[in-house]
Coordinates of C-alpha atoms and ligand atoms in Angstrom, one line a residue:
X1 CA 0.0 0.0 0.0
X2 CA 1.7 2.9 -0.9
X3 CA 0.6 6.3 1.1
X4 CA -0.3 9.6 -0.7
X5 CA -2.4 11.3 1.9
X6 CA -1.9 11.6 5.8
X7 CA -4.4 13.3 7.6
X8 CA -3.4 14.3 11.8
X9 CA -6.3 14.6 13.9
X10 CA -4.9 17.0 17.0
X11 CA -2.6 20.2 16.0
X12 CA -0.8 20.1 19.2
X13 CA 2.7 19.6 20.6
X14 CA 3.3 16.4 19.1
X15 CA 1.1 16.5 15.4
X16 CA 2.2 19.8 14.5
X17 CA 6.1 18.9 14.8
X18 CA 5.8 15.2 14.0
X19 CA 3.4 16.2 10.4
X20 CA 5.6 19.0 9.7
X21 CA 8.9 17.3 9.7
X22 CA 6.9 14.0 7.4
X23 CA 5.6 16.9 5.0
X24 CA 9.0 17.8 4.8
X25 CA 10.6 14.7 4.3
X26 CA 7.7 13.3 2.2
X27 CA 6.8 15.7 -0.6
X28 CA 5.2 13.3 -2.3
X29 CA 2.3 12.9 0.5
X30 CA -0.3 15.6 1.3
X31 CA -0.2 16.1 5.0
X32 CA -3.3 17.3 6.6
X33 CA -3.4 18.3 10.3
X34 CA -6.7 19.2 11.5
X35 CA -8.0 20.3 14.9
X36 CA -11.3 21.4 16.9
X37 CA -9.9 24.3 18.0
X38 CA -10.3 27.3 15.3
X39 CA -7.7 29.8 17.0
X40 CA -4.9 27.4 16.9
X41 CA -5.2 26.3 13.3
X42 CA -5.7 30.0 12.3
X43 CA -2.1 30.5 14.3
X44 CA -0.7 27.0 12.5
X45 CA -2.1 29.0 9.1
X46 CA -0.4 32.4 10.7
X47 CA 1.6 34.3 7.7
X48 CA 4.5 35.2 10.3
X49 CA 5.4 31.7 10.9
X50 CA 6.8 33.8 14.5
X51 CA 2.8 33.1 15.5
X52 CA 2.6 29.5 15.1
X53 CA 1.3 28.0 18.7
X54 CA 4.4 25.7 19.1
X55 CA 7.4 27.2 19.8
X56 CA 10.1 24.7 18.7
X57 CA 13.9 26.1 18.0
X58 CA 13.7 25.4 13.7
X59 CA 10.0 24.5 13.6
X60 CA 8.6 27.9 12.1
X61 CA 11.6 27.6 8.9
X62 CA 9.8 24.1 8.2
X63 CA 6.5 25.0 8.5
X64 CA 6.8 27.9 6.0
X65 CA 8.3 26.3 3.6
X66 CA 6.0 23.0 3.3
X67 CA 3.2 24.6 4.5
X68 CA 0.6 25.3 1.3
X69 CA 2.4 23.0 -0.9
X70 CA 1.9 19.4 1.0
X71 CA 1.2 20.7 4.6
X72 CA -2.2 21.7 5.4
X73 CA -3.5 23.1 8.9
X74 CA -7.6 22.9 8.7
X75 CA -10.5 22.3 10.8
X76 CA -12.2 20.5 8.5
X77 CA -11.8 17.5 10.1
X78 CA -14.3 14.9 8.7
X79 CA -13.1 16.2 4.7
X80 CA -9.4 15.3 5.8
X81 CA -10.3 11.8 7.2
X82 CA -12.2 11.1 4.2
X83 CA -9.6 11.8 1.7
X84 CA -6.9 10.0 3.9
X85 CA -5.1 6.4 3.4
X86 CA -3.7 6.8 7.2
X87 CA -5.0 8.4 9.9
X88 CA -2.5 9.4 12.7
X89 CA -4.1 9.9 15.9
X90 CA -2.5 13.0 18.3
X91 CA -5.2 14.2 20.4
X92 CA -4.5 15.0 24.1
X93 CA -5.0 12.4 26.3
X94 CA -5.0 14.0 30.2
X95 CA -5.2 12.5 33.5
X96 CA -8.8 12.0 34.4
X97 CA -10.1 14.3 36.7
X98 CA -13.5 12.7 37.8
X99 CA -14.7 8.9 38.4
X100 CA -13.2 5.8 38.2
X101 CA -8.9 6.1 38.1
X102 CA -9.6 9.9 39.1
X103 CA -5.6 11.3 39.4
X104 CA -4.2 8.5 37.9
X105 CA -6.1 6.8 34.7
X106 CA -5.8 8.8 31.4
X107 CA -8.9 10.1 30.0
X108 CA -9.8 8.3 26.5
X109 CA -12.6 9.9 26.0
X110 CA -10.8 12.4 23.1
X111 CA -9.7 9.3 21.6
X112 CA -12.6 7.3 21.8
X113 CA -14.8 10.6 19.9
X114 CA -11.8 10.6 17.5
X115 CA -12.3 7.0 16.7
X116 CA -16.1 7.3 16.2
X117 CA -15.6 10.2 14.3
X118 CA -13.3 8.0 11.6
X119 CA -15.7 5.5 11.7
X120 CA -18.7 7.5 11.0
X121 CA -16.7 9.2 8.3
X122 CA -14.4 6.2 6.4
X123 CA -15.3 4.9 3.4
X124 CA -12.3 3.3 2.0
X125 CA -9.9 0.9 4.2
X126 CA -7.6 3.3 6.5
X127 CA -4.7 2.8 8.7
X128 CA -5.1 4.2 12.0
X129 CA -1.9 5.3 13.8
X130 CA -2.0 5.7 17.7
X131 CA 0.3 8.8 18.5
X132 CA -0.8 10.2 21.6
X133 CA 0.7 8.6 24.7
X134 CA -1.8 5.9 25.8
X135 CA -2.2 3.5 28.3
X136 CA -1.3 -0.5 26.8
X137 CA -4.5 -2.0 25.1
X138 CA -6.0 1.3 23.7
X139 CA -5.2 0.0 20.4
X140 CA -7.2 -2.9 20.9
X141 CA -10.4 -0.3 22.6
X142 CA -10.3 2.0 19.4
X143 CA -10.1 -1.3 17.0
X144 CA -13.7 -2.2 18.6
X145 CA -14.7 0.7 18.0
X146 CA -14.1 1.3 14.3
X147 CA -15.0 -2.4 13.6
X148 CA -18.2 -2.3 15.3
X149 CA -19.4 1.6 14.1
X150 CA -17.4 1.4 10.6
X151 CA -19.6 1.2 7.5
X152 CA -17.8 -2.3 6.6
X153 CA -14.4 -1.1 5.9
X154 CA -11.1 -2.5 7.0
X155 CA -9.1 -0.9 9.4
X156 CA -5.2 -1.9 10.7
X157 CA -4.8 0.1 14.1
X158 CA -0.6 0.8 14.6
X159 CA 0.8 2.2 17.9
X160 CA 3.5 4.5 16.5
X161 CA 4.6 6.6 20.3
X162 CA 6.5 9.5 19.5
X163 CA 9.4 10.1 21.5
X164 CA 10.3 13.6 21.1
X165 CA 11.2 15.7 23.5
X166 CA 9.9 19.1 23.3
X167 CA 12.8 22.2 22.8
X168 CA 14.4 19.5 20.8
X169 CA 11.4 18.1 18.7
X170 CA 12.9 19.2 15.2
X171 CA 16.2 17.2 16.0
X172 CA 14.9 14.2 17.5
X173 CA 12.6 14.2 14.8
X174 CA 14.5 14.8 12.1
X175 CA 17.3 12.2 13.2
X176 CA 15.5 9.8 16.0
X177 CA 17.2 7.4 17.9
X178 CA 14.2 4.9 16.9
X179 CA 11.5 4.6 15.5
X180 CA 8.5 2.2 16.6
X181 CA 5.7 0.4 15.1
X182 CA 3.8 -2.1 16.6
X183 CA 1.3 -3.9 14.8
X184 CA -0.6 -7.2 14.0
X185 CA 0.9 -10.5 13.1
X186 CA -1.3 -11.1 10.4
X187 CA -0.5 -10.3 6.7
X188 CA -2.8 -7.2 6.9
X189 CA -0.8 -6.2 9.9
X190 CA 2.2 -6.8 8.8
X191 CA 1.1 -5.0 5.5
X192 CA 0.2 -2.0 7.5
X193 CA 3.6 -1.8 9.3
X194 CA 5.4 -1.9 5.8
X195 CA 3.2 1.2 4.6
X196 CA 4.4 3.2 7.6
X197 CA 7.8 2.1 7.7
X198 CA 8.1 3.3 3.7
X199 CA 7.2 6.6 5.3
X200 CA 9.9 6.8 7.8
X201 CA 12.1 5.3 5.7
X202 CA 12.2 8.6 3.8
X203 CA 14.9 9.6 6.3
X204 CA 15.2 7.1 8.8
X205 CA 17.1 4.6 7.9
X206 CA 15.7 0.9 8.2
X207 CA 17.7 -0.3 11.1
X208 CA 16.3 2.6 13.6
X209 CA 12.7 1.7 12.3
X210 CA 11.7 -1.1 15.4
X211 CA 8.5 -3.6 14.6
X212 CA 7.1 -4.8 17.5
X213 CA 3.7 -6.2 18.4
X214 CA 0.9 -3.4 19.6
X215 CA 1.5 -4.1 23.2
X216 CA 4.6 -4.2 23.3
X217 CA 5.1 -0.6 21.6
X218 CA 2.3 0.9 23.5
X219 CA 4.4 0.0 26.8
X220 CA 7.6 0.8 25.6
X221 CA 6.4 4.2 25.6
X222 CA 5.3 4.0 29.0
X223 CA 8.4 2.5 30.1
X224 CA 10.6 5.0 28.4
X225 CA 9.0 7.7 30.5
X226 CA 9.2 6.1 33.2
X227 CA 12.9 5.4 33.2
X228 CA 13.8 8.9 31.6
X229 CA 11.6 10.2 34.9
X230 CA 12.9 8.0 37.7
X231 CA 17.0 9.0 36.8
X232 CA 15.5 12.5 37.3
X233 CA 13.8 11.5 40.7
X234 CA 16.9 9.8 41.6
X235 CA 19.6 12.6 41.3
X236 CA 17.1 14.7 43.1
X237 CA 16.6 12.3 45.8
X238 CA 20.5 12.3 46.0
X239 CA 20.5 16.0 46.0
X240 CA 18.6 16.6 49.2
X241 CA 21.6 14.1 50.8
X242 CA 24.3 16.4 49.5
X243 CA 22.6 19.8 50.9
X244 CA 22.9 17.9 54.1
X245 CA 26.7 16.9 53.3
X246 CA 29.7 18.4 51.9
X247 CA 29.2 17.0 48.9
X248 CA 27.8 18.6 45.8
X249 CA 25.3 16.9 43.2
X250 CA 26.9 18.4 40.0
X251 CA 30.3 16.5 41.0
X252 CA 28.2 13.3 42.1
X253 CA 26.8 13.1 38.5
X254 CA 29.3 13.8 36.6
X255 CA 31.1 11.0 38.6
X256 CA 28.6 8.3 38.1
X257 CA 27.4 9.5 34.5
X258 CA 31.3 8.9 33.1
X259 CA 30.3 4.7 34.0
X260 CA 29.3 3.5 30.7
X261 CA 26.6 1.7 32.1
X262 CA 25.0 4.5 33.8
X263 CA 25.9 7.5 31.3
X264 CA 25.5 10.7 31.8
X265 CA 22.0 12.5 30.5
X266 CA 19.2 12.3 32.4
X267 CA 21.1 13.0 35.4
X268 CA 21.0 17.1 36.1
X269 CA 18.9 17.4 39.4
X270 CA 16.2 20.5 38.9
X271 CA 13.2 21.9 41.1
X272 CA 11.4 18.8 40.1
X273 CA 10.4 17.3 36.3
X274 CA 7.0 18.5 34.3
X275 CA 5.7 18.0 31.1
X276 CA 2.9 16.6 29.7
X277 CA 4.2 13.1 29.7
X278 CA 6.2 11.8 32.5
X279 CA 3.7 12.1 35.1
X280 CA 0.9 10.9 33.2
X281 CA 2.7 8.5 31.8
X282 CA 3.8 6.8 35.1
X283 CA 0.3 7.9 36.9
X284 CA -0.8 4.8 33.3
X285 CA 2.0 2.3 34.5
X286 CA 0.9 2.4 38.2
X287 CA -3.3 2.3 37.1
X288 CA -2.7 -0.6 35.1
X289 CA -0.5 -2.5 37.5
X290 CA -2.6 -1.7 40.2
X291 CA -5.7 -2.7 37.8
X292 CA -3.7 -6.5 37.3
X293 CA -2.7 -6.2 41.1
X294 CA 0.5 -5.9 41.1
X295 CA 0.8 -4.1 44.2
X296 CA 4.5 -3.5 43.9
X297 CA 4.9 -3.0 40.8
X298 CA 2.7 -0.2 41.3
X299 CA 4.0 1.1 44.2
X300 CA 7.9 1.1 43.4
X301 CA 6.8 3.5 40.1
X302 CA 5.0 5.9 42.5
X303 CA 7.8 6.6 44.1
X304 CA 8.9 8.7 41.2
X305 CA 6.3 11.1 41.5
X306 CA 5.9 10.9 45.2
X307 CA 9.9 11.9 45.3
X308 CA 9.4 14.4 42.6
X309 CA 6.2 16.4 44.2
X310 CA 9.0 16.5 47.8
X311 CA 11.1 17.9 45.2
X312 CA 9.2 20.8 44.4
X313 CA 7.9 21.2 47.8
X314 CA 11.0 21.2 49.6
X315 CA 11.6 24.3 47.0
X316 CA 9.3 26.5 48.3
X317 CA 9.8 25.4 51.8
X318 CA 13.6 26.7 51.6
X319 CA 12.5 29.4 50.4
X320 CA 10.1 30.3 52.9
X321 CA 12.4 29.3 55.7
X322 CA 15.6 31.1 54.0
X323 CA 13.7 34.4 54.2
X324 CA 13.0 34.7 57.7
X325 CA 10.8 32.0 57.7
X326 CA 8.1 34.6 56.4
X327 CA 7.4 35.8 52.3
X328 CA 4.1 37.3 53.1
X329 CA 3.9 40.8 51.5
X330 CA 7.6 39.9 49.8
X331 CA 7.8 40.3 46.0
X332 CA 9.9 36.5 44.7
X333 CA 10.7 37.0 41.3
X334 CA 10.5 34.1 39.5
X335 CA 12.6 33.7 35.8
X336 CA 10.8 31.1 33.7
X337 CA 7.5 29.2 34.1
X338 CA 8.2 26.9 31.2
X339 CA 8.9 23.5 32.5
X340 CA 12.0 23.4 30.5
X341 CA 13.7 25.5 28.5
X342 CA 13.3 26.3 24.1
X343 CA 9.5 25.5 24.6
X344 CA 6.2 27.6 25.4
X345 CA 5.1 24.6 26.7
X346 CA 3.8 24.8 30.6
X347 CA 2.1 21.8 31.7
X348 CA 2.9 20.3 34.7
X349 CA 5.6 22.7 34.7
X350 CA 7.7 22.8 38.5
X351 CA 7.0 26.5 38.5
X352 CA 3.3 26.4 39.0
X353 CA 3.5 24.3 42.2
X354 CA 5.9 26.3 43.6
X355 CA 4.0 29.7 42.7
X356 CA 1.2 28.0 44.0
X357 CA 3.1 27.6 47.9
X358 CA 4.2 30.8 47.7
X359 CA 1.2 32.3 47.3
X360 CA -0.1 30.2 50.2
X361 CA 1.9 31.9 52.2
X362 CA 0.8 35.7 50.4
X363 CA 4.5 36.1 48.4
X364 CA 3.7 38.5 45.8
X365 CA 5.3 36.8 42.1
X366 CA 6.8 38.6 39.6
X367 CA 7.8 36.7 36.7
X368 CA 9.5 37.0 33.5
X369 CA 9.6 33.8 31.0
X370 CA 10.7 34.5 27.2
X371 CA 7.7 32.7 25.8
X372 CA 5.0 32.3 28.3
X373 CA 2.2 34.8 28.2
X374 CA 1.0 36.2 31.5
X375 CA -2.5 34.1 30.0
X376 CA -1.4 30.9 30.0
X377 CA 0.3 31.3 33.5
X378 CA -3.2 32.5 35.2
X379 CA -4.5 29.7 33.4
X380 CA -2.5 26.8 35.1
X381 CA -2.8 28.4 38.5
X382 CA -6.5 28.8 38.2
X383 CA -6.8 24.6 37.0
X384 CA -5.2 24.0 40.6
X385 CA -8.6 26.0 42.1
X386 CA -6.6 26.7 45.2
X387 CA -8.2 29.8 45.0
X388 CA -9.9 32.5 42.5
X389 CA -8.7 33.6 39.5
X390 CA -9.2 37.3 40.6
X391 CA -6.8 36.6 43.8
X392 CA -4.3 34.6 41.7
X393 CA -4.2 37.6 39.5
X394 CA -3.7 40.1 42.5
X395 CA -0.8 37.5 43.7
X396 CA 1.1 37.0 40.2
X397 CA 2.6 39.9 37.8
X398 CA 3.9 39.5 34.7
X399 CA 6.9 41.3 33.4
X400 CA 8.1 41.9 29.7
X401 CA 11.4 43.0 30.9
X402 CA 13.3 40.8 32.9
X403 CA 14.9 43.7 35.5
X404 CA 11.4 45.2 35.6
X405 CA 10.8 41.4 36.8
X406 CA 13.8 41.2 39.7
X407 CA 13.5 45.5 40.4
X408 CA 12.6 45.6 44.4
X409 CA 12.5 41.6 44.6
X410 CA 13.5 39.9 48.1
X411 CA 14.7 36.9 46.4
X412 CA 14.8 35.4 42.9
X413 CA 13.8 31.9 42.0
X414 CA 15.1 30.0 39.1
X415 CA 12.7 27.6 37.9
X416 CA 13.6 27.3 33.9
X417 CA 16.7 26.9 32.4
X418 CA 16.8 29.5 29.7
X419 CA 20.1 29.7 28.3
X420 CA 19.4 34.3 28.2
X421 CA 19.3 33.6 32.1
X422 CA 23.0 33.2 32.3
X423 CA 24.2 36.4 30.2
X424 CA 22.1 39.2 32.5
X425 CA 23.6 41.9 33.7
X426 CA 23.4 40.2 37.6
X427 CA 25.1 43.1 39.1
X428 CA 22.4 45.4 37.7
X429 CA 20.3 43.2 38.9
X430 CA 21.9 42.9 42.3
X431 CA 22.1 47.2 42.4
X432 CA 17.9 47.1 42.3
X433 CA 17.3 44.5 44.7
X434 CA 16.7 44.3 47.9
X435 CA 19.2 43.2 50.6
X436 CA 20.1 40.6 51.8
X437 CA 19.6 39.5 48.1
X438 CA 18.6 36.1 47.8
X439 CA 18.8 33.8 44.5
X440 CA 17.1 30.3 44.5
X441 CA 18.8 28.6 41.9
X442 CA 16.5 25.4 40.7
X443 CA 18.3 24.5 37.6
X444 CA 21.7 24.9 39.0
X445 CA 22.3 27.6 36.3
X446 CA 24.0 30.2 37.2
X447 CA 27.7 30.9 38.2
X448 CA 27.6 30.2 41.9
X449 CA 31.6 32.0 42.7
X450 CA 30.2 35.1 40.7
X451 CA 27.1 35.6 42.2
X452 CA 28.6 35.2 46.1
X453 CA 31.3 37.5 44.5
X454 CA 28.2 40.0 43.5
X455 CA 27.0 39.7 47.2
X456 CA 24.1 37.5 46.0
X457 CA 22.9 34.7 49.1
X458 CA 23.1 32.2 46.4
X459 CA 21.6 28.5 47.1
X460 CA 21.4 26.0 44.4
X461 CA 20.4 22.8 44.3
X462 CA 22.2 20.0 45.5
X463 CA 24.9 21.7 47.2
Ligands
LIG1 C1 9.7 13.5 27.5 C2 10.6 12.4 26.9 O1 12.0 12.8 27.0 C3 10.2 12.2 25.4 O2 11.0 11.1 24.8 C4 8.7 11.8 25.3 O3 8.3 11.7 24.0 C5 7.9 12.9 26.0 O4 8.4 13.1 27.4 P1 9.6 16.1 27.4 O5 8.7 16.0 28.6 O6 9.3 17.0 26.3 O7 10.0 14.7 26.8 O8 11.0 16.7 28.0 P2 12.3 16.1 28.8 O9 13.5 16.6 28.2 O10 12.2 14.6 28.9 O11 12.2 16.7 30.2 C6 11.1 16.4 31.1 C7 11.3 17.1 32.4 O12 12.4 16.6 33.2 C8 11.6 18.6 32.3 O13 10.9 19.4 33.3 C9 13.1 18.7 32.5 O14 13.5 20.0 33.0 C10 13.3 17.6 33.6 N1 14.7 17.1 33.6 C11 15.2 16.4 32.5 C12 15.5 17.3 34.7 O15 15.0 17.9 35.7 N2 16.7 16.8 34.7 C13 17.3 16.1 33.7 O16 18.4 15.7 33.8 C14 16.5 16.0 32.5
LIG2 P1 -0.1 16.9 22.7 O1 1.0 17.4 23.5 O2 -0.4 15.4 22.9 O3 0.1 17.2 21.2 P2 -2.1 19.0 22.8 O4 -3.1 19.3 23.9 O5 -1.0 20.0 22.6 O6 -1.5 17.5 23.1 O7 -2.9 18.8 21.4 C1 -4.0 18.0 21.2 C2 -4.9 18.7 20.3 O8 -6.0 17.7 19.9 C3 -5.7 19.9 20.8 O9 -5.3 21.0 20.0 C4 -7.2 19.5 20.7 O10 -8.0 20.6 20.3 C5 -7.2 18.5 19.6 N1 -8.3 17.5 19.7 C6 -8.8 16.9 20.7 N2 -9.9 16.1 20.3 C7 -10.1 16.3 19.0 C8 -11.0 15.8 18.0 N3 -11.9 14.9 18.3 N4 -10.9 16.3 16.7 C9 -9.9 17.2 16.4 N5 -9.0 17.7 17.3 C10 -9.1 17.2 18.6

């Protein structure tokens, strides 16, 4: 089967990226990404490719040059479908936040309208792609689905995870370590593996291109994340340890990370991991081992998130205690809400949590991230409904200027690692602050000899 038209259900973080970098590599195939939501496909169809809703480091330079010749952004969802041979599947998939595997289970019900949707609309034989992170078996949920609602035609369901990592998604895309594709056994399966892999293999080369079975790809994902998350949880475990000794958690994993068999990325201990995947990702592993009652496989996964919410607790907490063990009326500036840096991207981001103590205890927040709008912030405070959007407003300022941000501040916090961070001019900054100045450094990103030098009460983590 040979693939002339893709069509993406879900414009977000992961189908805008992953169909722009195909349409790019493919220009044989028309790539269609469509999506609900008419604001963000009118940004994705923006003339300043500055305005698209992703910000990616390279992503804008492909968009505008595939986009109108085989790269579509559209709401016209059910046209798209229709026209397609394969259907990728990129819709967002949260944690649920009602009934049964409340706080833990992800929420299929955006996949299960997508899937009705394609089944209502088909009427040729389509290959369905699962993209979004999902927990294992989904495949086999949406395959009911279509078979059971379809008007008779054949679909092959493939679990394709994407790996990317956002602020890096153009590379990783453009040269992954793997690519995976798990599908049936049977010819037809196997058949709709081939036509996907003849996609990839547009710049992948074969050998990164993994075939698996459905299950097996649909928990590597999981298992990925879960790994990726718990070297994170493990530095920062070991980073409370060295606070309490003399020794310091940069040295610590640089020493380890230089063993072959541990290596060394993955291992820079922060305020605590986000993003839109790890959590949720682990919060699947421990629902469904819980679900099949395995109690401990369960438990020993939590662990990562239980260490990781200390993490960003313990943050605040320092900070509280450092400054007199009160921040109420005190202006903390925070630089960066992003939960890493080179993405707009704030979900699960350490920052809110941390925002969120500090405001507990009536700190005033001044903040200043490159690519967050003051919006978006407000938003993800007022999700946590610790209290109203009209007191979270009166708590947090937004800044466009970065010393605007820190002018008058009692202490700074560091919560993304924005390479622009590093080249201020910290004595101005300093100069406008006031004193004792304190700087909370939760990335570990800033010359600590220089800012002592400065007179800065400098604390980072892990030392
Ligand atoms: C992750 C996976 O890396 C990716 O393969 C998957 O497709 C989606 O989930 P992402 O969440 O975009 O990607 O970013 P990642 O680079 O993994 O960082 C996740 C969080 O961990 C960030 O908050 C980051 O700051 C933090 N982190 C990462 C650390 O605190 N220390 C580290 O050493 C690495
Ligand atoms: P991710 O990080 O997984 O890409 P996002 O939330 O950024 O998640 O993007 C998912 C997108 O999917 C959203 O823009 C949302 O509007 C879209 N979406 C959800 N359900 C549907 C649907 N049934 N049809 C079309 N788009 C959908």
């Amino acid at each position: 089967m040979k693939i002339t038209k893709i069509c993406c259900i879900g414009a977000g973080y992961v189908g805008g990226p992953t169909m722009a970098v195909i349409a790019e590599k493919c220009p044989h195939i028309k790539v269609t990404v469509v999506d609900l939501n008419e604001k963000r496909i009118a940004a994705w169809n923006d003339e300043n490719v500055d305005n698209i809703p992703v910000y990616e480091p390279g992503l804008g330079e492909i968009v505008g040059k595939a986009r109108g010749k085989n790269l579509f952004f559209s709401t016209e969802v059910d046209k798209a479908i229709d026209e397609a041979e394969l259907i990728f599947i990129s819709v967002n998939t949260p944690t649920k936040t009602y009934g049964t595997g409340k706080g833990m289970a992800a929420d299929l019900k955006y996949i299960e309208l997508c899937a009705r949707q394609i089944a209502r609309v088909s009427k040729t034989d389509k290959i369905i792609v699962e993209k979004s992170t999902l927990p294992v078996r989904t495949a086999e949920a949406i395959k009911s689905i279509l078979d059971n609602t379809g008007n008779g035609v054949q679909f092959q369901i493939l679990s394709n995870p994407e790996f990317l990592a956002e602020g890096t998604a153009v590379e990783d895309l453009l040269s992954p370590d793997r690519v995976l594709i798990g599908g049936e056994t049977s010819p037809e399966g196997q058949k709709a593996i081939e036509a996907l892999v003849d996609v990839y293999a547009n710049w992948v080369p074969r050998e990164r291109i993994l075939k698996t079975n459905v299950w097996s790809s649909e928990l590597s994902k999981l298992t990925a994340n879960a790994f990726l998350a718990q070297r994170v949880s493990s530095i920062n475990a070991i980073s409370e340890l060295c606070e309490k000794t003399e020794a310091n958690v940069s040295e610590v994993a640089k020493a380890i990370g230089m063993d072959s068999r541990i290596g060394s990325k993955f291992l820079k201990a922060s305020v605590g991991f986000g993003g839109s995947c790890f959590q949720k990702d682990i919060l699947n592993l421990v629902y469904i081992s819980k679900a099949f009652g395995l109690n401990e496989v369960a438990d020993y996964w939590e662990q990562v998130i239980i260490m990781n919410d200390h993490q960003k607790r313990r943050f605040s907490r320092n900070i509280v205690q450092t400054l007199y063990n009160t921040v109420s009326g005190k202006k903390i500036t925070f630089l960066g809400w992003a939960f890493k840096k080179d993405t707009n991207d704030t979900r699960e981001s350490a920052a809110i949590y941390v925002a969120d103590d500090l405001i507990n205890e009536q700190a005033t927040i001044g903040l200043f991230d490159p690519k967050v709008p003051y919006q978006q912030v407000l938003s993800d405070l007022d999700y946590l409904e610790t209290r109203s959007s009209v007191e979270n407003q009166k708590y947090i300022k937004s800044f466009d200027n970065p010393y605007e941000a820190c002018k008058d501040a009692h202490a700074i916090a560091i919560l993304t690692e924005w390479d622009e961070f590093k080249d201020y001019d910290w004595q101005r900054i300093y100069d406008n602050m006031q004193k004792p100045a304190f700087v909370f450094d939760g990335r570990n990103l800033l010359d600590a000899a220089k800012m002592k030098e400065i007179g800065f009460v400098y604390q980072a983590i892990g030392s």
